[in-house]
mmCIF file of C-alpha atoms in Angstrom:
data_model
loop_
_atom_site.group_PDB
_atom_site.id
_atom_site.type_symbol
_atom_site.label_atom_id
_atom_site.label_comp_id
_atom_site.label_asym_id
_atom_site.label_seq_id
_atom_site.Cartn_x
_atom_site.Cartn_y
_atom_site.Cartn_z
ATOM 1 C CA MET A 115 -101.969 123.200 -41.102
ATOM 2 C CA LYS A 116 -105.421 121.815 -41.687
ATOM 3 C CA PRO A 117 -107.329 123.076 -44.726
ATOM 4 C CA ARG A 118 -109.945 125.714 -44.019
ATOM 5 C CA ARG A 119 -113.547 124.661 -44.277
ATOM 6 C CA PHE A 120 -116.529 126.660 -45.323
ATOM 7 C CA GLY A 121 -120.200 126.280 -44.660
ATOM 8 C CA TYR A 122 -122.902 125.265 -47.028
ATOM 9 C CA GLY A 123 -126.616 125.907 -46.549
ATOM 10 C CA TYR A 124 -129.458 123.948 -48.006
ATOM 11 C CA GLY A 125 -133.128 124.881 -48.224
ATOM 12 C CA TYR A 126 -135.860 122.425 -49.071
ATOM 13 C CA GLY A 127 -139.279 123.463 -50.338
ATOM 14 C CA TYR A 128 -142.164 121.475 -51.694
ATOM 15 C CA GLY A 129 -143.137 124.028 -54.342
ATOM 16 C CA ARG A 130 -146.434 124.938 -52.680
ATOM 17 C CA VAL A 131 -147.034 127.447 -49.893
ATOM 18 C CA ARG A 132 -148.761 125.077 -47.486
ATOM 19 C CA ARG A 133 -145.868 122.618 -47.621
ATOM 20 C CA ALA A 134 -143.007 124.892 -48.508
ATOM 21 C CA ALA A 135 -139.578 125.172 -46.979
ATOM 22 C CA ALA A 136 -139.712 122.044 -44.841
ATOM 23 C CA LEU A 137 -135.939 121.720 -44.751
ATOM 24 C CA LEU A 138 -132.884 123.899 -44.669
ATOM 25 C CA LEU A 139 -129.457 122.423 -44.968
ATOM 26 C CA LEU A 140 -126.129 123.935 -44.090
ATOM 27 C CA LEU A 141 -123.229 122.193 -45.800
ATOM 28 C CA LEU A 142 -120.052 123.328 -44.170
ATOM 29 C CA LEU A 143 -117.576 123.611 -46.984
ATOM 30 C CA CYS A 144 -119.343 120.904 -48.931
ATOM 31 C CA LEU A 145 -119.776 122.148 -52.453
ATOM 32 C CA CYS A 146 -119.313 118.937 -54.357
ATOM 33 C CA LEU A 147 -121.625 116.177 -53.232
ATOM 34 C CA SER A 148 -123.903 115.534 -56.169
ATOM 35 C CA SER A 149 -125.910 113.014 -54.169
ATOM 36 C CA LEU A 150 -126.615 115.751 -51.666
ATOM 37 C CA PHE A 151 -128.319 117.982 -54.158
ATOM 38 C CA LEU A 152 -130.239 115.201 -55.688
ATOM 39 C CA LEU A 153 -131.751 113.679 -52.570
ATOM 40 C CA LEU A 154 -135.474 113.287 -52.305
ATOM 41 C CA LEU A 155 -136.360 114.308 -48.775
ATOM 42 C CA HIS A 156 -139.830 113.235 -47.811
ATOM 43 C CA GLY A 157 -142.343 115.103 -45.686
ATOM 44 C CA SER A 158 -145.338 115.922 -47.839
ATOM 45 C CA SER A 159 -147.757 113.340 -46.502
ATOM 46 C CA THR A 160 -151.152 114.360 -45.099
ATOM 47 C CA PRO A 161 -150.699 115.977 -41.660
ATOM 48 C CA LEU A 162 -151.767 113.935 -38.633
ATOM 49 C CA GLU A 163 -153.539 115.174 -35.528
ATOM 50 C CA PRO A 164 -150.993 116.766 -33.126
ATOM 51 C CA ALA A 165 -150.957 113.880 -30.633
ATOM 52 C CA ALA A 166 -150.708 111.234 -33.341
ATOM 53 C CA ALA A 167 -148.070 113.206 -35.200
ATOM 54 C CA ALA A 168 -145.953 113.552 -32.048
ATOM 55 C CA ALA A 169 -146.176 109.824 -31.321
ATOM 56 C CA ALA A 170 -145.337 108.918 -34.907
ATOM 57 C CA ALA A 171 -142.403 111.318 -34.954
ATOM 58 C CA GLU A 172 -141.033 109.908 -31.693
ATOM 59 C CA ALA A 173 -141.249 106.377 -33.065
ATOM 60 C CA ARG A 174 -139.519 107.379 -36.315
ATOM 61 C CA VAL A 175 -136.737 109.151 -34.466
ATOM 62 C CA ALA A 176 -136.079 106.166 -32.179
ATOM 63 C CA GLU A 177 -136.051 103.719 -35.090
ATOM 64 C CA ALA A 178 -133.910 105.952 -37.254
ATOM 65 C CA GLN A 179 -131.435 106.691 -34.483
ATOM 66 C CA ALA A 180 -130.870 102.994 -33.925
ATOM 67 C CA GLU A 181 -130.150 102.607 -37.641
ATOM 68 C CA VAL A 182 -127.821 105.582 -37.725
ATOM 69 C CA GLU A 183 -125.829 104.273 -34.792
ATOM 70 C CA GLU A 184 -125.149 101.095 -36.780
ATOM 71 C CA ALA A 185 -124.095 102.986 -39.899
ATOM 72 C CA PRO A 186 -120.399 103.891 -40.156
ATOM 73 C CA LEU A 187 -119.507 107.442 -41.061
ATOM 74 C CA PRO A 188 -117.738 108.052 -44.369
ATOM 75 C CA PRO A 189 -113.977 107.525 -44.473
ATOM 76 C CA GLY A 190 -111.812 110.345 -43.222
ATOM 77 C CA ASN A 191 -112.614 112.698 -40.388
ATOM 78 C CA SER A 192 -115.844 112.492 -38.407
ATOM 79 C CA LYS A 193 -117.503 115.072 -40.616
ATOM 80 C CA GLY A 194 -116.991 113.307 -43.886
ATOM 81 C CA ASP A 195 -114.034 114.437 -45.967
ATOM 82 C CA LYS A 196 -110.619 112.739 -45.781
ATOM 83 C CA GLU A 197 -108.901 116.034 -46.591
ATOM 84 C CA GLY A 198 -110.866 117.882 -43.911
ATOM 85 C CA ARG A 199 -112.300 120.378 -46.387
ATOM 86 C CA PHE A 200 -115.973 120.188 -45.613
ATOM 87 C CA SER A 201 -118.643 119.157 -43.169
ATOM 88 C CA ILE A 202 -122.405 119.172 -43.262
ATOM 89 C CA LEU A 203 -125.187 120.430 -41.034
ATOM 90 C CA VAL A 204 -128.854 119.796 -41.686
ATOM 91 C CA HIS A 205 -131.921 121.642 -40.493
ATOM 92 C CA SER A 206 -134.987 119.488 -41.089
ATOM 93 C CA ARG A 207 -138.535 119.736 -39.901
ATOM 94 C CA PRO A 208 -138.911 118.409 -36.347
ATOM 95 C CA GLY A 209 -139.232 114.622 -36.306
ATOM 96 C CA PHE A 210 -137.638 113.990 -39.699
ATOM 97 C CA VAL A 211 -134.421 111.964 -39.612
ATOM 98 C CA LEU A 212 -132.012 111.247 -42.435
ATOM 99 C CA THR A 213 -131.283 107.506 -42.624
ATOM 100 C CA ARG A 214 -130.701 104.810 -45.215
ATOM 101 C CA ALA A 215 -134.419 104.979 -45.934
ATOM 102 C CA THR A 216 -134.420 108.710 -46.689
ATOM 103 C CA THR A 217 -130.993 109.425 -48.180
ATOM 104 C CA ARG A 218 -128.414 107.648 -50.286
ATOM 105 C CA SER A 219 -125.569 109.598 -48.722
ATOM 106 C CA ARG A 220 -123.927 108.712 -45.423
ATOM 107 C CA PHE A 221 -122.602 112.267 -45.256
ATOM 108 C CA PHE A 222 -125.929 113.273 -43.743
ATOM 109 C CA TYR A 223 -125.901 110.808 -40.850
ATOM 110 C CA ASN A 224 -125.664 112.513 -37.457
ATOM 111 C CA ARG A 225 -125.505 115.943 -39.096
ATOM 112 C CA GLN A 226 -128.968 117.251 -38.173
ATOM 113 C CA VAL A 227 -129.275 120.043 -35.636
ATOM 114 C CA ASN A 228 -131.266 119.136 -32.545
ATOM 115 C CA ASP A 229 -133.203 122.391 -32.219
ATOM 116 C CA SER A 230 -134.893 122.616 -35.609
ATOM 117 C CA ILE A 231 -138.194 124.441 -36.031
ATOM 118 C CA GLN A 232 -141.177 124.212 -38.341
ATOM 119 C CA VAL A 233 -140.494 126.456 -41.345
ATOM 120 C CA ASP A 234 -143.170 128.082 -43.492
ATOM 121 C CA TRP A 235 -142.444 129.634 -46.857
ATOM 122 C CA GLY A 236 -142.581 133.404 -46.876
ATOM 123 C CA GLU A 237 -142.384 133.682 -43.092
ATOM 124 C CA ALA A 238 -139.632 134.808 -40.725
ATOM 125 C CA SER A 239 -139.211 131.184 -39.601
ATOM 126 C CA MET A 240 -137.038 130.689 -42.690
ATOM 127 C CA ILE A 241 -134.422 133.174 -41.506
ATOM 128 C CA THR A 242 -134.667 131.792 -37.980
ATOM 129 C CA ALA A 243 -133.735 128.372 -39.366
ATOM 130 C CA GLU A 244 -130.779 129.905 -41.208
ATOM 131 C CA ARG A 245 -129.608 131.493 -37.968
ATOM 132 C CA ILE A 246 -129.909 128.163 -36.149
ATOM 133 C CA LEU A 247 -127.669 126.516 -38.732
ATOM 134 C CA LEU A 248 -125.102 129.282 -38.572
ATOM 135 C CA SER A 249 -125.034 129.235 -34.781
ATOM 136 C CA HIS A 250 -124.177 125.527 -34.823
ATOM 137 C CA ALA A 251 -121.663 125.942 -37.639
ATOM 138 C CA LEU A 252 -119.788 128.705 -35.834
ATOM 139 C CA LYS A 253 -119.046 126.372 -32.925
ATOM 140 C CA ASP A 254 -116.472 124.641 -35.133
ATOM 141 C CA PRO A 255 -113.458 126.952 -35.589
ATOM 142 C CA LEU A 256 -112.457 125.173 -38.802
ATOM 143 C CA ASN A 257 -115.580 126.331 -40.652
ATOM 144 C CA ASP A 258 -114.554 129.298 -42.741
ATOM 145 C CA ARG A 259 -117.242 129.773 -45.423
ATOM 146 C CA PHE A 260 -120.977 129.212 -45.071
ATOM 147 C CA VAL A 261 -122.857 128.437 -48.286
ATOM 148 C CA PHE A 262 -126.620 128.086 -48.466
ATOM 149 C CA VAL A 263 -128.061 125.937 -51.266
ATOM 150 C CA SER A 264 -131.357 124.163 -51.823
ATOM 151 C CA ASP A 265 -132.184 120.534 -52.455
ATOM 152 C CA SER A 266 -133.157 121.491 -55.994
ATOM 153 C CA CYS A 267 -129.643 122.785 -56.749
ATOM 154 C CA VAL A 268 -127.127 121.017 -58.956
ATOM 155 C CA PRO A 269 -123.379 121.752 -58.911
ATOM 156 C CA LEU A 270 -122.042 123.034 -62.219
ATOM 157 C CA TYR A 271 -118.387 122.197 -61.547
ATOM 158 C CA ASN A 272 -116.285 119.706 -59.655
ATOM 159 C CA PHE A 273 -115.404 120.154 -56.012
ATOM 160 C CA SER A 274 -111.876 121.463 -56.470
ATOM 161 C CA TYR A 275 -112.934 124.222 -58.840
ATOM 162 C CA THR A 276 -115.840 125.247 -56.624
ATOM 163 C CA TYR A 277 -113.715 125.170 -53.478
ATOM 164 C CA ASP A 278 -110.963 127.284 -55.027
ATOM 165 C CA TYR A 279 -113.468 129.739 -56.516
ATOM 166 C CA ILE A 280 -115.007 130.495 -53.140
ATOM 167 C CA MET A 281 -111.928 130.282 -50.963
ATOM 168 C CA SER A 282 -109.934 132.613 -53.230
ATOM 169 C CA SER A 283 -112.320 135.455 -52.377
ATOM 170 C CA SER A 284 -112.077 137.345 -49.092
ATOM 171 C CA THR A 285 -115.658 138.570 -49.492
ATOM 172 C CA SER A 286 -119.093 137.093 -49.009
ATOM 173 C CA PHE A 287 -121.154 136.405 -52.138
ATOM 174 C CA VAL A 288 -124.539 137.986 -51.423
ATOM 175 C CA ASP A 289 -127.050 138.868 -54.112
ATOM 176 C CA SER A 290 -128.012 142.368 -52.961
ATOM 177 C CA PHE A 291 -129.550 145.369 -54.683
ATOM 178 C CA ALA A 292 -131.647 148.397 -53.797
ATOM 179 C CA ASP A 293 -135.319 147.445 -53.769
ATOM 180 C CA THR A 294 -137.362 150.242 -55.270
ATOM 181 C CA LYS A 295 -140.513 148.221 -55.832
ATOM 182 C CA ALA A 296 -143.457 149.602 -53.878
ATOM 183 C CA GLY A 297 -145.068 147.288 -51.365
ATOM 184 C CA ARG A 298 -142.046 145.417 -50.024
ATOM 185 C CA TYR A 299 -140.628 147.932 -47.566
ATOM 186 C CA ASN A 300 -142.894 148.628 -44.620
ATOM 187 C CA PRO A 301 -142.544 152.244 -43.372
ATOM 188 C CA ARG A 302 -143.162 150.956 -39.851
ATOM 189 C CA MET A 303 -139.584 149.642 -39.915
ATOM 190 C CA ASP A 304 -138.296 153.204 -39.860
ATOM 191 C CA PRO A 305 -136.244 154.503 -38.058
ATOM 192 C CA VAL A 306 -134.752 151.138 -37.001
ATOM 193 C CA ILE A 307 -134.351 150.127 -40.652
ATOM 194 C CA PRO A 308 -134.352 153.246 -42.850
ATOM 195 C CA VAL A 309 -135.484 152.784 -46.425
ATOM 196 C CA GLU A 310 -132.015 153.615 -47.761
ATOM 197 C CA ASN A 311 -130.726 150.402 -46.163
ATOM 198 C CA TRP A 312 -133.517 148.235 -47.594
ATOM 199 C CA ARG A 313 -132.131 145.542 -49.923
ATOM 200 C CA LYS A 314 -133.431 142.578 -51.880
ATOM 201 C CA GLY A 315 -131.803 139.491 -53.366
ATOM 202 C CA SER A 316 -131.487 135.730 -53.332
ATOM 203 C CA GLN A 317 -131.229 133.863 -50.044
ATOM 204 C CA TRP A 318 -128.591 131.515 -51.493
ATOM 205 C CA ALA A 319 -125.582 133.321 -50.093
ATOM 206 C CA VAL A 320 -121.955 132.489 -49.321
ATOM 207 C CA LEU A 321 -120.869 134.109 -46.057
ATOM 208 C CA ILE A 322 -117.439 134.620 -44.603
ATOM 209 C CA LYS A 323 -117.161 133.923 -40.879
ATOM 210 C CA LYS A 324 -117.372 137.591 -39.873
ATOM 211 C CA HIS A 325 -120.703 138.016 -41.661
ATOM 212 C CA ALA A 326 -122.062 134.720 -40.342
ATOM 213 C CA GLU A 327 -121.370 136.039 -36.845
ATOM 214 C CA VAL A 328 -123.206 139.279 -37.658
ATOM 215 C CA VAL A 329 -126.279 137.273 -38.666
ATOM 216 C CA VAL A 330 -126.227 135.126 -35.526
ATOM 217 C CA ASP A 331 -125.602 138.067 -33.185
ATOM 218 C CA ASP A 332 -128.299 140.296 -34.676
ATOM 219 C CA GLU A 333 -130.845 141.492 -32.108
ATOM 220 C CA VAL A 334 -132.019 144.630 -33.929
ATOM 221 C CA VAL A 335 -133.000 143.856 -37.521
ATOM 222 C CA LEU A 336 -134.570 140.436 -36.941
ATOM 223 C CA PRO A 337 -137.308 141.679 -34.559
ATOM 224 C CA GLU A 338 -138.344 144.284 -37.132
ATOM 225 C CA PHE A 339 -138.620 141.597 -39.787
ATOM 226 C CA GLN A 340 -140.662 139.399 -37.478
ATOM 227 C CA LYS A 341 -143.100 142.249 -36.876
ATOM 228 C CA HIS A 342 -143.249 144.005 -40.227
ATOM 229 C CA CYS A 343 -141.975 141.727 -43.023
ATOM 230 C CA ARG A 344 -144.643 139.223 -43.974
ATOM 231 C CA ARG A 345 -145.903 137.791 -47.221
ATOM 232 C CA ARG A 346 -149.270 138.931 -48.446
ATOM 233 C CA PRO A 347 -151.973 136.429 -47.358
ATOM 234 C CA LEU A 348 -152.968 135.321 -50.833
ATOM 235 C CA PRO A 349 -154.074 131.840 -51.884
ATOM 236 C CA GLU A 350 -151.409 129.554 -53.254
ATOM 237 C CA PHE A 351 -149.627 131.715 -55.851
ATOM 238 C CA TRP A 352 -153.002 132.550 -57.414
ATOM 239 C CA ARG A 353 -152.449 129.803 -59.936
ATOM 240 C CA ASP A 354 -156.168 129.273 -60.089
ATOM 241 C CA TRP A 355 -156.461 132.316 -62.310
ATOM 242 C CA ASP A 356 -160.266 132.173 -62.464
ATOM 243 C CA ARG A 357 -160.650 132.828 -58.733
ATOM 244 C CA PRO A 358 -161.319 136.453 -57.806
ATOM 245 C CA ILE A 359 -158.689 138.252 -55.743
ATOM 246 C CA PRO A 360 -160.100 139.743 -52.517
ATOM 247 C CA ALA A 361 -160.515 143.514 -52.751
ATOM 248 C CA GLU A 362 -158.365 144.155 -49.655
ATOM 249 C CA ALA A 363 -155.558 141.747 -50.593
ATOM 250 C CA TRP A 364 -153.329 144.231 -52.398
ATOM 251 C CA LYS A 365 -153.288 146.696 -49.514
ATOM 252 C CA ALA A 366 -151.004 144.478 -47.438
ATOM 253 C CA HIS A 367 -147.228 144.749 -47.740
ATOM 254 C CA ASN A 368 -145.860 141.713 -49.541
ATOM 255 C CA CYS A 369 -142.497 141.074 -47.909
ATOM 256 C CA ILE A 370 -140.666 137.744 -48.202
ATOM 257 C CA PRO A 371 -138.180 137.782 -45.273
ATOM 258 C CA ASP A 372 -135.500 135.500 -46.723
ATOM 259 C CA GLU A 373 -135.259 137.691 -49.850
ATOM 260 C CA HIS A 374 -134.366 140.747 -47.764
ATOM 261 C CA TYR A 375 -132.935 139.846 -44.367
ATOM 262 C CA VAL A 376 -129.227 139.084 -44.859
ATOM 263 C CA GLN A 377 -128.875 141.773 -47.521
ATOM 264 C CA THR A 378 -130.547 144.444 -45.388
ATOM 265 C CA LEU A 379 -128.725 143.411 -42.212
ATOM 266 C CA LEU A 380 -125.309 143.674 -43.857
ATOM 267 C CA ALA A 381 -126.200 147.015 -45.449
ATOM 268 C CA GLN A 382 -127.480 148.249 -42.088
ATOM 269 C CA SER A 383 -124.202 147.122 -40.513
ATOM 270 C CA GLY A 384 -122.122 149.103 -43.024
ATOM 271 C CA LEU A 385 -120.566 145.959 -44.518
ATOM 272 C CA GLU A 386 -121.522 146.196 -48.183
ATOM 273 C CA GLU A 387 -117.944 147.041 -49.156
ATOM 274 C CA GLU A 388 -117.024 143.554 -47.896
ATOM 275 C CA LEU A 389 -119.462 141.850 -50.272
ATOM 276 C CA THR A 390 -119.361 140.573 -53.802
ATOM 277 C CA ARG A 391 -122.936 141.617 -54.475
ATOM 278 C CA ARG A 392 -124.086 138.659 -56.533
ATOM 279 C CA SER A 393 -125.083 135.058 -55.949
ATOM 280 C CA VAL A 394 -123.177 132.006 -57.164
ATOM 281 C CA THR A 395 -126.466 130.118 -57.581
ATOM 282 C CA HIS A 396 -128.418 130.591 -60.808
ATOM 283 C CA SER A 397 -132.222 130.775 -60.883
ATOM 284 C CA ALA A 398 -134.387 131.558 -63.915
ATOM 285 C CA TRP A 399 -137.085 134.171 -63.308
ATOM 286 C CA ASP A 400 -137.580 135.335 -66.876
ATOM 287 C CA LEU A 401 -140.263 132.959 -68.130
ATOM 288 C CA SER A 402 -143.260 134.807 -66.706
ATOM 289 C CA ALA A 403 -144.888 134.842 -70.144
ATOM 290 C CA SER A 404 -144.771 131.063 -70.407
ATOM 291 C CA LYS A 405 -148.047 129.305 -71.104
ATOM 292 C CA ASP A 406 -147.028 126.652 -68.583
ATOM 293 C CA ARG A 407 -148.700 127.686 -65.308
ATOM 294 C CA GLU A 408 -146.095 125.781 -63.297
ATOM 295 C CA ARG A 409 -143.519 128.233 -64.683
ATOM 296 C CA ARG A 410 -145.345 131.292 -63.452
ATOM 297 C CA GLY A 411 -145.798 132.616 -59.949
ATOM 298 C CA TRP A 412 -143.573 133.610 -57.063
ATOM 299 C CA HIS A 413 -140.935 130.928 -57.513
ATOM 300 C CA PRO A 414 -138.209 130.482 -60.124
ATOM 301 C CA VAL A 415 -138.610 128.094 -63.015
ATOM 302 C CA THR A 416 -138.408 124.401 -62.131
ATOM 303 C CA TYR A 417 -136.441 122.463 -64.732
ATOM 304 C CA LYS A 418 -137.926 119.093 -65.599
ATOM 305 C CA VAL A 419 -136.260 116.034 -67.130
ATOM 306 C CA SER A 420 -136.881 117.307 -70.649
ATOM 307 C CA ASP A 421 -135.140 120.595 -69.765
ATOM 308 C CA ALA A 422 -131.974 118.974 -68.408
ATOM 309 C CA THR A 423 -129.765 119.215 -71.469
ATOM 310 C CA THR A 424 -126.178 120.027 -72.374
ATOM 311 C CA ARG A 425 -127.415 123.215 -73.984
ATOM 312 C CA LEU A 426 -129.067 124.412 -70.759
ATOM 313 C CA ILE A 427 -126.030 123.722 -68.584
ATOM 314 C CA LYS A 428 -123.684 125.367 -71.082
ATOM 315 C CA SER A 429 -125.917 128.439 -71.298
ATOM 316 C CA ILE A 430 -125.723 128.868 -67.525
ATOM 317 C CA LYS A 431 -121.980 128.269 -67.389
ATOM 318 C CA ASP A 432 -121.454 130.858 -70.128
ATOM 319 C CA ILE A 433 -122.978 133.695 -68.086
ATOM 320 C CA ASP A 434 -120.153 136.068 -67.140
ATOM 321 C CA ASN A 435 -122.043 139.168 -65.952
ATOM 322 C CA ILE A 436 -125.250 140.150 -64.147
ATOM 323 C CA TYR A 437 -127.148 143.400 -64.620
ATOM 324 C CA TYR A 438 -129.031 145.032 -61.721
ATOM 325 C CA GLU A 439 -131.577 147.393 -63.216
ATOM 326 C CA THR A 440 -132.553 149.258 -60.034
ATOM 327 C CA GLU A 441 -128.942 150.353 -59.524
ATOM 328 C CA ASN A 442 -127.911 150.544 -63.183
ATOM 329 C CA ARG A 443 -125.073 148.230 -62.153
ATOM 330 C CA ARG A 444 -123.425 145.476 -64.157
ATOM 331 C CA GLU A 445 -121.501 142.931 -62.103
ATOM 332 C CA TRP A 446 -118.716 141.319 -64.152
ATOM 333 C CA CYS A 447 -117.854 137.996 -62.560
ATOM 334 C CA THR A 448 -114.327 137.165 -61.470
ATOM 335 C CA SER A 449 -112.501 134.591 -59.401
ATOM 336 C CA ASN A 450 -109.037 135.152 -57.958
ATOM 337 C CA GLY A 451 -108.806 138.397 -59.901
ATOM 338 C CA LYS A 452 -109.538 136.838 -63.293
ATOM 339 C CA PRO A 453 -112.725 136.708 -65.437
ATOM 340 C CA ALA A 454 -114.815 133.690 -64.452
ATOM 341 C CA PRO A 455 -118.284 132.201 -64.838
ATOM 342 C CA CYS A 456 -120.823 133.761 -62.496
ATOM 343 C CA PHE A 457 -122.460 130.615 -61.197
ATOM 344 C CA LEU A 458 -121.308 127.488 -59.376
ATOM 345 C CA PHE A 459 -124.794 126.033 -58.862
ATOM 346 C CA ALA A 460 -128.115 126.124 -60.654
ATOM 347 C CA ARG A 461 -131.693 125.586 -59.525
ATOM 348 C CA LYS A 462 -134.500 124.537 -59.487
ATOM 349 C CA PHE A 463 -134.177 121.000 -60.846
ATOM 350 C CA THR A 464 -136.571 118.153 -60.170
ATOM 351 C CA ARG A 465 -135.070 114.959 -58.795
ATOM 352 C CA GLY A 466 -135.412 113.297 -62.177
ATOM 353 C CA ALA A 467 -133.723 116.189 -63.952
ATOM 354 C CA GLY A 468 -130.869 116.174 -61.461
ATOM 355 C CA LEU A 469 -130.322 112.439 -61.825
ATOM 356 C CA LYS A 470 -130.300 112.803 -65.606
ATOM 357 C CA LEU A 471 -127.578 115.434 -65.378
ATOM 358 C CA LEU A 472 -125.543 113.331 -62.983
ATOM 359 C CA ASP A 473 -125.852 110.160 -65.057
ATOM 360 C CA SER A 474 -124.958 111.940 -68.281
ATOM 361 C CA SER A 475 -121.896 113.654 -66.755
ATOM 362 C CA LEU A 476 -123.196 117.073 -67.824
ATOM 363 C CA ILE A 477 -122.210 118.547 -64.484
ATOM 364 C CA ALA A 478 -119.340 118.304 -62.001
ATOM 365 C CA SER A 479 -116.595 118.868 -64.565
ATOM 366 C CA LYS A 480 -114.605 122.041 -65.131
#
């Protein structure tokens, strides 16, 4: 019997609203490739005029495809792993191709979906991209778990430990809690999405096949999100603190679709009993008082080279419970019925910080 495979999802953002979320990546059962998490995926150059951009993209695709065709796939099966335990799918912005020039890892060659869309941070296009990845992944019957991670993630443990941790659970890992904060839920969603089913959490989920199918087949919740869940039209994180905030700005609902969609859909579908309601990806949101403006705003802390230390990694690995204040719920973390660390991945790390961790062997060991 061939080993089961699970799916892995990857989201790429540039850290600024106007360039954010250019890539999403679905890694089917690939939890271990350090080079994957540490890739620098380009795409932040000055936008061209539409006609010029289309011509340039077509030329890049043709050139890259020729290069890819010459490049052998990694040893083992056609999707990369000699034991058949993982495969990779990539959603990138239209026109971007992963080649020797843009990635060090051959595991990405020929793994990009052919119907990718332009993704904007804080818009419903992010969840549309996730659905595209899942729809492709579900075509392969061997894919059994579907794990979304971002390019700024680093693995905290080796592949075997991570694989066993996830595969030993019959549930999805979905960070999900009741969202009682005013301004996120739009009453116009009712009665299709009643407020009691409204949830919030991290987009970095691990889905079992049944739940991946629910996401792909959804024709009820998604349209409501597309109409009524939108981020507030504020300037870029208001990091220019001296600029006045428009008087009408705070009247708009501030809804970030990817922080609510999967959680709300599964709650709406009566499937919360089939979830482990926590994420396996760690993000730090508790430095809002920092004097460093780059560490404040609507995104989690980005760890720089100076932050990438043994002490930091150990502190994350030592976390064994998560407290959800809105539900007065403490989630004690387990794996295969035994106490276990909560997190398998951590983010957000700069490329330099990730390389430092990899070179110093601070990660990828049990």
